[in-house]
Short mmCIF file of C-alpha atoms and ligand atoms in Angstrom, two decimals:
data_model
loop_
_atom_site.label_atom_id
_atom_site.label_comp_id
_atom_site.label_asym_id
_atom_site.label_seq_id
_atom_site.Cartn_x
_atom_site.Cartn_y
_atom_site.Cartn_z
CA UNK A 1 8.69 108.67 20.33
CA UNK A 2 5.99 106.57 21.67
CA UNK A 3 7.04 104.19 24.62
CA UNK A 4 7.58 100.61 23.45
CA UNK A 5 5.19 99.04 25.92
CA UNK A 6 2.51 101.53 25.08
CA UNK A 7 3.23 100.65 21.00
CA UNK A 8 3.35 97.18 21.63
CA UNK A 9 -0.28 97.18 22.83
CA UNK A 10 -1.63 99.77 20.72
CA UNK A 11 -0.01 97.60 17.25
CA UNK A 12 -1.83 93.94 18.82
CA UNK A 13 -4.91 96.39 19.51
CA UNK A 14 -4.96 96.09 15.02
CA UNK A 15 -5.37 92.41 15.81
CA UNK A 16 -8.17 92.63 17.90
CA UNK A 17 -10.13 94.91 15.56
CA UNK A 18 -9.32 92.91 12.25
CA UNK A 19 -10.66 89.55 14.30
CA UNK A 20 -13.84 92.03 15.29
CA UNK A 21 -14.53 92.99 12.01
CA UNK A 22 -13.86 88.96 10.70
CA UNK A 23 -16.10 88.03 13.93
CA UNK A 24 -19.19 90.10 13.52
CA UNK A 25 -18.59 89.34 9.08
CA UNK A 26 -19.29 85.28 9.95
CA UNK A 27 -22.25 86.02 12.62
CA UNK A 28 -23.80 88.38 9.84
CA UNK A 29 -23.15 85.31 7.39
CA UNK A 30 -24.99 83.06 10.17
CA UNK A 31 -28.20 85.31 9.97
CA UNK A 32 -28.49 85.65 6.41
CA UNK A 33 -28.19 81.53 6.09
CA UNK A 34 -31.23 81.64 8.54
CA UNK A 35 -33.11 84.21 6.14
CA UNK A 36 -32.77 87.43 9.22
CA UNK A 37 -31.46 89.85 6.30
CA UNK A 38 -31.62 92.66 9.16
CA UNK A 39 -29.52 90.98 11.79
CA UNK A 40 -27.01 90.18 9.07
CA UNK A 41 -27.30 93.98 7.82
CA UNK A 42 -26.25 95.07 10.90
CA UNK A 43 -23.28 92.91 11.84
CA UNK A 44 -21.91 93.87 8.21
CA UNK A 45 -22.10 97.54 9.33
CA UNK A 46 -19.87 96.71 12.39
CA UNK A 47 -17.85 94.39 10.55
CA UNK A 48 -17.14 97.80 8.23
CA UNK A 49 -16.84 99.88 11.13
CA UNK A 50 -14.40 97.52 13.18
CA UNK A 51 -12.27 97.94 10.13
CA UNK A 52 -12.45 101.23 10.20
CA UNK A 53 -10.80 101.35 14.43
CA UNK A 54 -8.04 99.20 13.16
CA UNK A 55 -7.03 101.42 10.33
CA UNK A 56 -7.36 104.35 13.62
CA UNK A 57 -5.02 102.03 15.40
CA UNK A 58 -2.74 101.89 12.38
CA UNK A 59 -2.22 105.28 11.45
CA UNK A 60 -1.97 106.55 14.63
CA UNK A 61 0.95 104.64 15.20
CA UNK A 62 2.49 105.31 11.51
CA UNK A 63 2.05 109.31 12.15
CA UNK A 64 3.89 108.46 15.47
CA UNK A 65 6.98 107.16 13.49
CA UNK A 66 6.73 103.05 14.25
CA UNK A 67 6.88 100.43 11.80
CA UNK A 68 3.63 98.47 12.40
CA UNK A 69 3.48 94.69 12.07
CA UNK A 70 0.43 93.08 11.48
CA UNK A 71 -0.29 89.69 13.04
CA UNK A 72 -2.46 86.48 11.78
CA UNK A 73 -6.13 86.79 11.90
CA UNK A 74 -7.49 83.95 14.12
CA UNK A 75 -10.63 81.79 12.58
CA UNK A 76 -13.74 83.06 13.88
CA UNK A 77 -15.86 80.53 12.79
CA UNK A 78 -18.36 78.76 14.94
CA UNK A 79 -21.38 76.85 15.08
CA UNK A 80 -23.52 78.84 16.66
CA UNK A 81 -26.94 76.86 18.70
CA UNK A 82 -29.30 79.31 17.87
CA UNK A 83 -30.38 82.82 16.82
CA UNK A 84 -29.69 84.25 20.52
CA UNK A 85 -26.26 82.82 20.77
CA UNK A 86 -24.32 85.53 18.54
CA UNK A 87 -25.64 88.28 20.25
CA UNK A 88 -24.66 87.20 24.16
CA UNK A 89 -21.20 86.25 22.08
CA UNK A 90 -20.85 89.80 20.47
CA UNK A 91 -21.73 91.91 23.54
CA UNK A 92 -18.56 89.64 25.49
CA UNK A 93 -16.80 90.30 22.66
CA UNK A 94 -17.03 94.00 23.00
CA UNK A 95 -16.97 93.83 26.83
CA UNK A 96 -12.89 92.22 26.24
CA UNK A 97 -12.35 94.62 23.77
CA UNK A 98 -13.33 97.73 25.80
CA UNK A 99 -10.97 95.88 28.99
CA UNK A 100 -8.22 95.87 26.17
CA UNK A 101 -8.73 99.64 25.16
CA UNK A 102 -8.81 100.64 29.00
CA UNK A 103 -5.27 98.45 29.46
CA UNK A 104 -3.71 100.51 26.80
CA UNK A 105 -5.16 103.64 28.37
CA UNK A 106 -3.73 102.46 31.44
CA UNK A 107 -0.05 101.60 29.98
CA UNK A 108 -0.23 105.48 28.60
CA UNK A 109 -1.19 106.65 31.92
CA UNK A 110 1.57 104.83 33.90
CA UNK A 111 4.00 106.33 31.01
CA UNK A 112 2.46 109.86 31.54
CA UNK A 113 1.89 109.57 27.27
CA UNK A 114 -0.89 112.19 26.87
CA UNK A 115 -0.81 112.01 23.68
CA UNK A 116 -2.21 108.00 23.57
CA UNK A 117 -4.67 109.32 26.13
CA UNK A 118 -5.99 111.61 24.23
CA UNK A 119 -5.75 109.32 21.41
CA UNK A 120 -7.63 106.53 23.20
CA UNK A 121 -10.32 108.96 24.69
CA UNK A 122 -12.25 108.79 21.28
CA UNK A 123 -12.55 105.11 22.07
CA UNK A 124 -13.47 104.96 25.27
CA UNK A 125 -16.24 106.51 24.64
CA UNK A 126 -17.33 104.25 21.28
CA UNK A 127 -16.95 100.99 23.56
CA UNK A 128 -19.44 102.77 25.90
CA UNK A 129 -21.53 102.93 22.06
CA UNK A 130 -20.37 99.81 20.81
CA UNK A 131 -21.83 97.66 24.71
CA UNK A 132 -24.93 99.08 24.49
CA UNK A 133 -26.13 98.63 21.21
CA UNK A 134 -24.93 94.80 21.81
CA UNK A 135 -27.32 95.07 25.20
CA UNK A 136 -30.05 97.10 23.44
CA UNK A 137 -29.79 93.57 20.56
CA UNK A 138 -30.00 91.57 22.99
CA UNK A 139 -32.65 93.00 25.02
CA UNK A 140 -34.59 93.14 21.63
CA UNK A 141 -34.45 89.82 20.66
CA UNK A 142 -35.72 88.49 24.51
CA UNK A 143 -38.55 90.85 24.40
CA UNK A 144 -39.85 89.75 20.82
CA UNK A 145 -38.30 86.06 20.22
CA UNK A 146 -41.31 84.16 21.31
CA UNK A 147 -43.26 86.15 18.47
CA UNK A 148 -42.03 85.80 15.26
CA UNK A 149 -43.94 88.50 13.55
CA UNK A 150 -42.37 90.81 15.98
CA UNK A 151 -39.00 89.17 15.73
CA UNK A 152 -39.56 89.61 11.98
CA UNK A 153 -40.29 93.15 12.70
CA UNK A 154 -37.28 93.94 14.95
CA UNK A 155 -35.00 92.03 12.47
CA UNK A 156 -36.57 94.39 9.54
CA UNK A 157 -35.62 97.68 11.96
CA UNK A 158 -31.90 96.43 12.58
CA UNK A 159 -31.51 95.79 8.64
CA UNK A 160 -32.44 99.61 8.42
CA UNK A 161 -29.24 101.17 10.87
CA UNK A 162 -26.95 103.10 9.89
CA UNK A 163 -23.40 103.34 10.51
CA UNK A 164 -22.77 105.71 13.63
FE1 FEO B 201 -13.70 98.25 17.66
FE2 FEO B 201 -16.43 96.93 18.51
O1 FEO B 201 -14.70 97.50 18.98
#
């Protein structure tokens, strides 16, 4: 039986994934209104994958015995200034979502629940992923945004990942 305080976090964790996935789904619809088909690419891989942790979230707690609830999905939509502005917002977007995995871990801890611990290590260590690919976009885009052949480039290389 999983502590209640521990459950509560780990079923509003769901939330925060399905608003990810519905997040990074609108900024990939931003780029491909702009015509970057590889930026877009990319956030629709994420968008996949941050479907993918809630469902981890879900399960674990349905293998654990609780009856999970699932909450409104907030509207992600914004307007964003420019081609820059999704990225900064994605990699504080992950930065909050990696402080809300390490308060869960820290719930389980307090708790002494090993098994949510062990659980959670898996995505520790995918937020440590998940930041610096955000960082590594970023840092792309400043090193090639005042030359749009190379942006064009860079944007061609992103359409190209794969899911990790
Ligand atoms: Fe599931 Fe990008 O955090």
């Amino acid at each position: 039986m999983l502590n209640q305080n521990v459950s509560k976090l780990l079923n509003e964790q769901i939330n925060k994934e399905l608003f990810s996935a519905y997040l990074y789904t609108d900024i990939a619809n931003h780029y491909l209104n702009l015509g970057y088909t590889g930026f877009s690419d990319w956030f629709n891989v994420q968008a996949k994958e941050e479907l993918e942790h809630a469902f981890k979230f879900m399960h674990y707690l349905q293998d654990n015995g609780f009856d999970v609830k699932l909450a409104a999905i907030a509207d992600p939509t914004k307007k964003y200034a420019d081609l820059r502005e999704p990225l900064v917002d994605s990699l504080a977007h992950e930065e909050f979502i990696t402080a809300s995995i390490d308060a869960i871990f820290t719930a389980a801890v307090l708790v002494k629940d090993y098994r949510t611990q062990e659980f959670l290590n898996w995505f520790v260590k995918e937020q440590g992923e998940e930041e610096k690919n955000s960082r590594d976009n970023l840092l792309g885009f400043d090193l090639f945004s005042g030359d749009k052949r190379a942006l064009m480039m860079f944007d061609k290389k992103l359409g190209k990942r794969e899911a990790d």
